[in-house]
PDB file of N, CA and C in Angstrom:
ATOM      1  N   MET A   1     113.219  19.121  84.801  1.00 55.00           N
ATOM      2  CA  MET A   1     112.876  18.622  86.031  1.00 55.00           C
ATOM      3  C   MET A   1     111.354  19.000  86.369  1.00 55.00           C
ATOM      4  N   SER A   2     110.498  18.147  86.078  1.00 69.00           N
ATOM      5  CA  SER A   2     109.109  18.347  86.330  1.00 69.00           C
ATOM      6  C   SER A   2     108.644  17.485  87.497  1.00 69.00           C
ATOM      7  N   GLU A   3     107.822  18.067  88.369  1.00 89.00           N
ATOM      8  CA  GLU A   3     107.430  17.330  89.567  1.00 89.00           C
ATOM      9  C   GLU A   3     106.080  16.684  89.220  1.00 89.00           C
ATOM     10  N   ASP A   4     105.737  15.701  90.000  1.00 94.00           N
ATOM     11  CA  ASP A   4     104.482  14.997  89.889  1.00 94.00           C
ATOM     12  C   ASP A   4     103.506  15.656  90.846  1.00 94.00           C
ATOM     13  N   ILE A   5     102.332  15.839  90.491  1.00 95.00           N
ATOM     14  CA  ILE A   5     101.217  16.381  91.254  1.00 95.00           C
ATOM     15  C   ILE A   5     100.002  15.477  91.303  1.00 95.00           C
ATOM     16  N   GLU A   6      99.244  15.559  92.271  1.00 96.00           N
ATOM     17  CA  GLU A   6      97.958  14.833  92.344  1.00 96.00           C
ATOM     18  C   GLU A   6      96.788  15.891  92.360  1.00 96.00           C
ATOM     19  N   VAL A   7      95.734  15.635  91.529  1.00 96.00           N
ATOM     20  CA  VAL A   7      94.691  16.535  91.486  1.00 96.00           C
ATOM     21  C   VAL A   7      93.334  15.728  91.582  1.00 96.00           C
ATOM     22  N   PHE A   8      92.349  16.304  92.130  1.00 96.00           N
ATOM     23  CA  PHE A   8      90.967  15.744  92.367  1.00 96.00           C
ATOM     24  C   PHE A   8      90.316  15.697  90.925  1.00 96.00           C
ATOM     25  N   CYS A   9      89.695  14.624  90.592  1.00 96.00           N
ATOM     26  CA  CYS A   9      88.931  14.518  89.368  1.00 96.00           C
ATOM     27  C   CYS A   9      87.413  14.707  89.597  1.00 96.00           C
ATOM     28  N   PRO A  10      86.755  15.664  88.994  1.00 94.00           N
ATOM     29  CA  PRO A  10      85.325  15.815  89.172  1.00 94.00           C
ATOM     30  C   PRO A  10      84.468  14.757  88.573  1.00 94.00           C
ATOM     31  N   ALA A  11      85.053  13.958  87.628  1.00 95.00           N
ATOM     32  CA  ALA A  11      84.275  12.947  86.970  1.00 95.00           C
ATOM     33  C   ALA A  11      84.123  11.699  87.725  1.00 95.00           C
ATOM     34  N   CYS A  12      85.291  11.198  88.292  1.00 96.00           N
ATOM     35  CA  CYS A  12      85.245   9.869  88.972  1.00 96.00           C
ATOM     36  C   CYS A  12      85.401  10.131  90.517  1.00 96.00           C
ATOM     37  N   LYS A  13      85.610  11.342  90.955  1.00 95.00           N
ATOM     38  CA  LYS A  13      85.729  11.597  92.360  1.00 95.00           C
ATOM     39  C   LYS A  13      86.982  11.032  93.092  1.00 95.00           C
ATOM     40  N   LYS A  14      88.003  10.722  92.237  1.00 96.00           N
ATOM     41  CA  LYS A  14      89.315  10.236  92.755  1.00 96.00           C
ATOM     42  C   LYS A  14      90.409  11.211  92.428  1.00 96.00           C
ATOM     43  N   LYS A  15      91.642  10.833  92.888  1.00 96.00           N
ATOM     44  CA  LYS A  15      92.777  11.680  92.621  1.00 96.00           C
ATOM     45  C   LYS A  15      93.550  10.963  91.432  1.00 96.00           C
ATOM     46  N   HIS A  16      94.132  11.786  90.595  1.00 96.00           N
ATOM     47  CA  HIS A  16      94.935  11.270  89.520  1.00 96.00           C
ATOM     48  C   HIS A  16      96.353  12.004  89.598  1.00 96.00           C
ATOM     49  N   ARG A  17      97.346  11.333  89.201  1.00 96.00           N
ATOM     50  CA  ARG A  17      98.786  11.772  89.243  1.00 96.00           C
ATOM     51  C   ARG A  17      99.155  12.258  87.888  1.00 96.00           C
ATOM     52  N   PHE A  18      99.740  13.407  87.784  1.00 96.00           N
ATOM     53  CA  PHE A  18     100.212  13.983  86.548  1.00 96.00           C
ATOM     54  C   PHE A  18     101.585  14.607  86.685  1.00 96.00           C
ATOM     55  N   LYS A  19     102.226  14.803  85.504  1.00 95.00           N
ATOM     56  CA  LYS A  19     103.480  15.633  85.580  1.00 95.00           C
ATOM     57  C   LYS A  19     102.914  17.112  85.536  1.00 95.00           C
ATOM     58  N   ALA A  20     103.667  17.993  86.183  1.00 94.00           N
ATOM     59  CA  ALA A  20     103.230  19.415  86.314  1.00 94.00           C
ATOM     60  C   ALA A  20     103.452  20.159  84.964  1.00 94.00           C
ATOM     61  N   GLU A  21     102.579  19.937  84.056  1.00 94.00           N
ATOM     62  CA  GLU A  21     102.575  20.640  82.807  1.00 94.00           C
ATOM     63  C   GLU A  21     101.141  20.665  82.306  1.00 94.00           C
ATOM     64  N   ILE A  22     100.838  21.582  81.380  1.00 94.00           N
ATOM     65  CA  ILE A  22      99.509  21.688  80.824  1.00 94.00           C
ATOM     66  C   ILE A  22      99.306  20.592  79.836  1.00 94.00           C
ATOM     67  N   GLN A  23      98.066  19.768  80.037  1.00 96.00           N
ATOM     68  CA  GLN A  23      97.881  18.682  79.201  1.00 96.00           C
ATOM     69  C   GLN A  23      96.404  18.309  79.214  1.00 96.00           C
ATOM     70  N   GLU A  24      95.986  17.628  78.248  1.00 96.00           N
ATOM     71  CA  GLU A  24      94.620  17.102  78.011  1.00 96.00           C
ATOM     72  C   GLU A  24      94.513  15.793  78.796  1.00 96.00           C
ATOM     73  N   PHE A  25      93.275  15.524  79.332  1.00 94.00           N
ATOM     74  CA  PHE A  25      93.008  14.190  80.007  1.00 94.00           C
ATOM     75  C   PHE A  25      91.628  13.828  79.855  1.00 94.00           C
ATOM     76  N   ARG A  26      91.312  12.576  79.597  1.00 96.00           N
ATOM     77  CA  ARG A  26      89.914  12.014  79.505  1.00 96.00           C
ATOM     78  C   ARG A  26      89.651  11.119  80.653  1.00 96.00           C
ATOM     79  N   CYS A  27      88.466  11.274  81.301  1.00 95.00           N
ATOM     80  CA  CYS A  27      88.063  10.398  82.339  1.00 95.00           C
ATOM     81  C   CYS A  27      86.429  10.178  82.191  1.00 95.00           C
ATOM     82  N   ARG A  28      86.077   8.910  82.103  1.00 95.00           N
ATOM     83  CA  ARG A  28      84.718   8.595  81.952  1.00 95.00           C
ATOM     84  C   ARG A  28      84.033   9.339  80.836  1.00 95.00           C
ATOM     85  N   GLY A  29      84.729   9.534  79.719  1.00 94.00           N
ATOM     86  CA  GLY A  29      84.097  10.080  78.523  1.00 94.00           C
ATOM     87  C   GLY A  29      84.112  11.598  78.388  1.00 94.00           C
ATOM     88  N   LYS A  30      84.585  12.250  79.555  1.00 95.00           N
ATOM     89  CA  LYS A  30      84.680  13.675  79.543  1.00 95.00           C
ATOM     90  C   LYS A  30      86.150  14.178  79.279  1.00 95.00           C
ATOM     91  N   LEU A  31      86.214  15.240  78.644  1.00 96.00           N
ATOM     92  CA  LEU A  31      87.529  15.828  78.354  1.00 96.00           C
ATOM     93  C   LEU A  31      87.810  16.869  79.313  1.00 96.00           C
ATOM     94  N   PHE A  32      89.065  16.888  79.857  1.00 97.00           N
ATOM     95  CA  PHE A  32      89.525  17.770  80.811  1.00 97.00           C
ATOM     96  C   PHE A  32      90.936  18.389  80.381  1.00 97.00           C
ATOM     97  N   VAL A  33      91.254  19.566  80.967  1.00 97.00           N
ATOM     98  CA  VAL A  33      92.549  20.108  80.714  1.00 97.00           C
ATOM     99  C   VAL A  33      93.144  20.337  82.034  1.00 97.00           C
ATOM    100  N   LEU A  34      94.453  19.967  82.216  1.00 96.00           N
ATOM    101  CA  LEU A  34      95.084  20.195  83.516  1.00 96.00           C
ATOM    102  C   LEU A  34      95.806  21.548  83.365  1.00 96.00           C
ATOM    103  N   LEU A  35      95.489  22.547  84.153  1.00 95.00           N
ATOM    104  CA  LEU A  35      96.185  23.790  84.060  1.00 95.00           C
ATOM    105  C   LEU A  35      96.398  24.378  85.467  1.00 95.00           C
ATOM    106  N   LYS A  36      97.204  25.434  85.452  1.00 94.00           N
ATOM    107  CA  LYS A  36      97.646  26.032  86.704  1.00 94.00           C
ATOM    108  C   LYS A  36      97.120  27.442  86.682  1.00 94.00           C
ATOM    109  N   ASP A  37      96.382  27.838  87.760  1.00 93.00           N
ATOM    110  CA  ASP A  37      95.950  29.203  87.903  1.00 93.00           C
ATOM    111  C   ASP A  37      96.282  29.684  89.293  1.00 93.00           C
ATOM    112  N   ARG A  38      95.678  30.732  89.736  1.00 95.00           N
ATOM    113  CA  ARG A  38      96.047  31.348  91.025  1.00 95.00           C
ATOM    114  C   ARG A  38      95.699  30.354  92.140  1.00 95.00           C
ATOM    115  N   PHE A  39      94.893  29.405  91.890  1.00 92.00           N
ATOM    116  CA  PHE A  39      94.552  28.358  92.952  1.00 92.00           C
ATOM    117  C   PHE A  39      95.347  27.119  92.937  1.00 92.00           C
ATOM    118  N   GLY A  40      96.255  27.101  91.948  1.00 94.00           N
ATOM    119  CA  GLY A  40      97.160  25.875  91.839  1.00 94.00           C
ATOM    120  C   GLY A  40      96.773  25.022  90.643  1.00 94.00           C
ATOM    121  N   TRP A  41      97.209  23.831  90.610  1.00 95.00           N
ATOM    122  CA  TRP A  41      96.876  22.936  89.515  1.00 95.00           C
ATOM    123  C   TRP A  41      95.473  22.293  89.790  1.00 95.00           C
ATOM    124  N   ARG A  42      94.641  22.286  88.642  1.00 94.00           N
ATOM    125  CA  ARG A  42      93.425  21.694  88.712  1.00 94.00           C
ATOM    126  C   ARG A  42      92.903  21.306  87.324  1.00 94.00           C
ATOM    127  N   LEU A  43      91.902  20.390  87.363  1.00 95.00           N
ATOM    128  CA  LEU A  43      91.310  19.928  86.107  1.00 95.00           C
ATOM    129  C   LEU A  43      90.049  20.698  85.772  1.00 95.00           C
ATOM    130  N   MET A  44      90.087  21.296  84.523  1.00 95.00           N
ATOM    131  CA  MET A  44      88.815  22.024  84.051  1.00 95.00           C
ATOM    132  C   MET A  44      88.270  21.282  82.939  1.00 95.00           C
ATOM    133  N   GLU A  45      86.923  21.121  82.979  1.00 95.00           N
ATOM    134  CA  GLU A  45      86.134  20.381  81.903  1.00 95.00           C
ATOM    135  C   GLU A  45      86.104  21.235  80.632  1.00 95.00           C
ATOM    136  N   VAL A  46      86.329  20.594  79.514  1.00 94.00           N
ATOM    137  CA  VAL A  46      86.352  21.306  78.216  1.00 94.00           C
ATOM    138  C   VAL A  46      84.915  21.089  77.680  1.00 94.00           C
ATOM    139  N   VAL A  47      84.246  22.231  77.393  1.00 91.00           N
ATOM    140  CA  VAL A  47      82.832  22.286  76.948  1.00 91.00           C
ATOM    141  C   VAL A  47      82.870  22.965  75.583  1.00 91.00           C
ATOM    142  N   VAL A  48      82.315  22.208  74.539  1.00 84.00           N
ATOM    143  CA  VAL A  48      82.278  22.855  73.167  1.00 84.00           C
ATOM    144  C   VAL A  48      81.085  23.618  73.054  1.00 84.00           C
ATOM    145  N   VAL A  49      81.267  24.892  72.635  1.00 86.00           N
ATOM    146  CA  VAL A  49      80.126  25.815  72.494  1.00 86.00           C
ATOM    147  C   VAL A  49      79.969  26.112  71.007  1.00 86.00           C
ATOM    148  N   SER A  50      78.837  25.878  70.429  1.00 83.00           N
ATOM    149  CA  SER A  50      78.575  26.274  69.021  1.00 83.00           C
ATOM    150  C   SER A  50      78.004  27.552  68.917  1.00 83.00           C
ATOM    151  N   GLU A  51      77.953  28.151  67.708  1.00 77.00           N
ATOM    152  CA  GLU A  51      77.395  29.515  67.493  1.00 77.00           C
ATOM    153  C   GLU A  51      75.995  29.507  67.884  1.00 77.00           C
ATOM    154  N   GLU A  52      75.268  28.432  67.698  1.00 76.00           N
ATOM    155  CA  GLU A  52      73.876  28.420  68.029  1.00 76.00           C
ATOM    156  C   GLU A  52      73.609  28.583  69.456  1.00 76.00           C
ATOM    157  N   ASP A  53      74.519  28.196  70.323  1.00 64.00           N
ATOM    158  CA  ASP A  53      74.308  28.293  71.818  1.00 64.00           C
ATOM    159  C   ASP A  53      74.639  29.757  72.262  1.00 64.00           C
ATOM    160  N   ASP A  54      75.384  30.514  71.465  1.00 58.00           N
ATOM    161  CA  ASP A  54      75.728  31.920  71.843  1.00 58.00           C
ATOM    162  C   ASP A  54      74.554  32.773  71.973  1.00 58.00           C
TER     163      ASP A  54
END
C-alpha cells in the first residue's frame, strides 16, 4: 500500500505526482532522484563528478 505524493520540481517549477518510493526521474533533460529525508519527500538533482573535478 503505497501512497501518492506531490513534490515541487526545481527544473520546470511545477508539481509532479509520484508513488512514495525512491526512484529516478527526468525533467527537461536533468536527472533527479526522489528520496525521503528528515524534511520529507523531495527531488534532488544528480550531478556526475569526475576525478578531475575533485
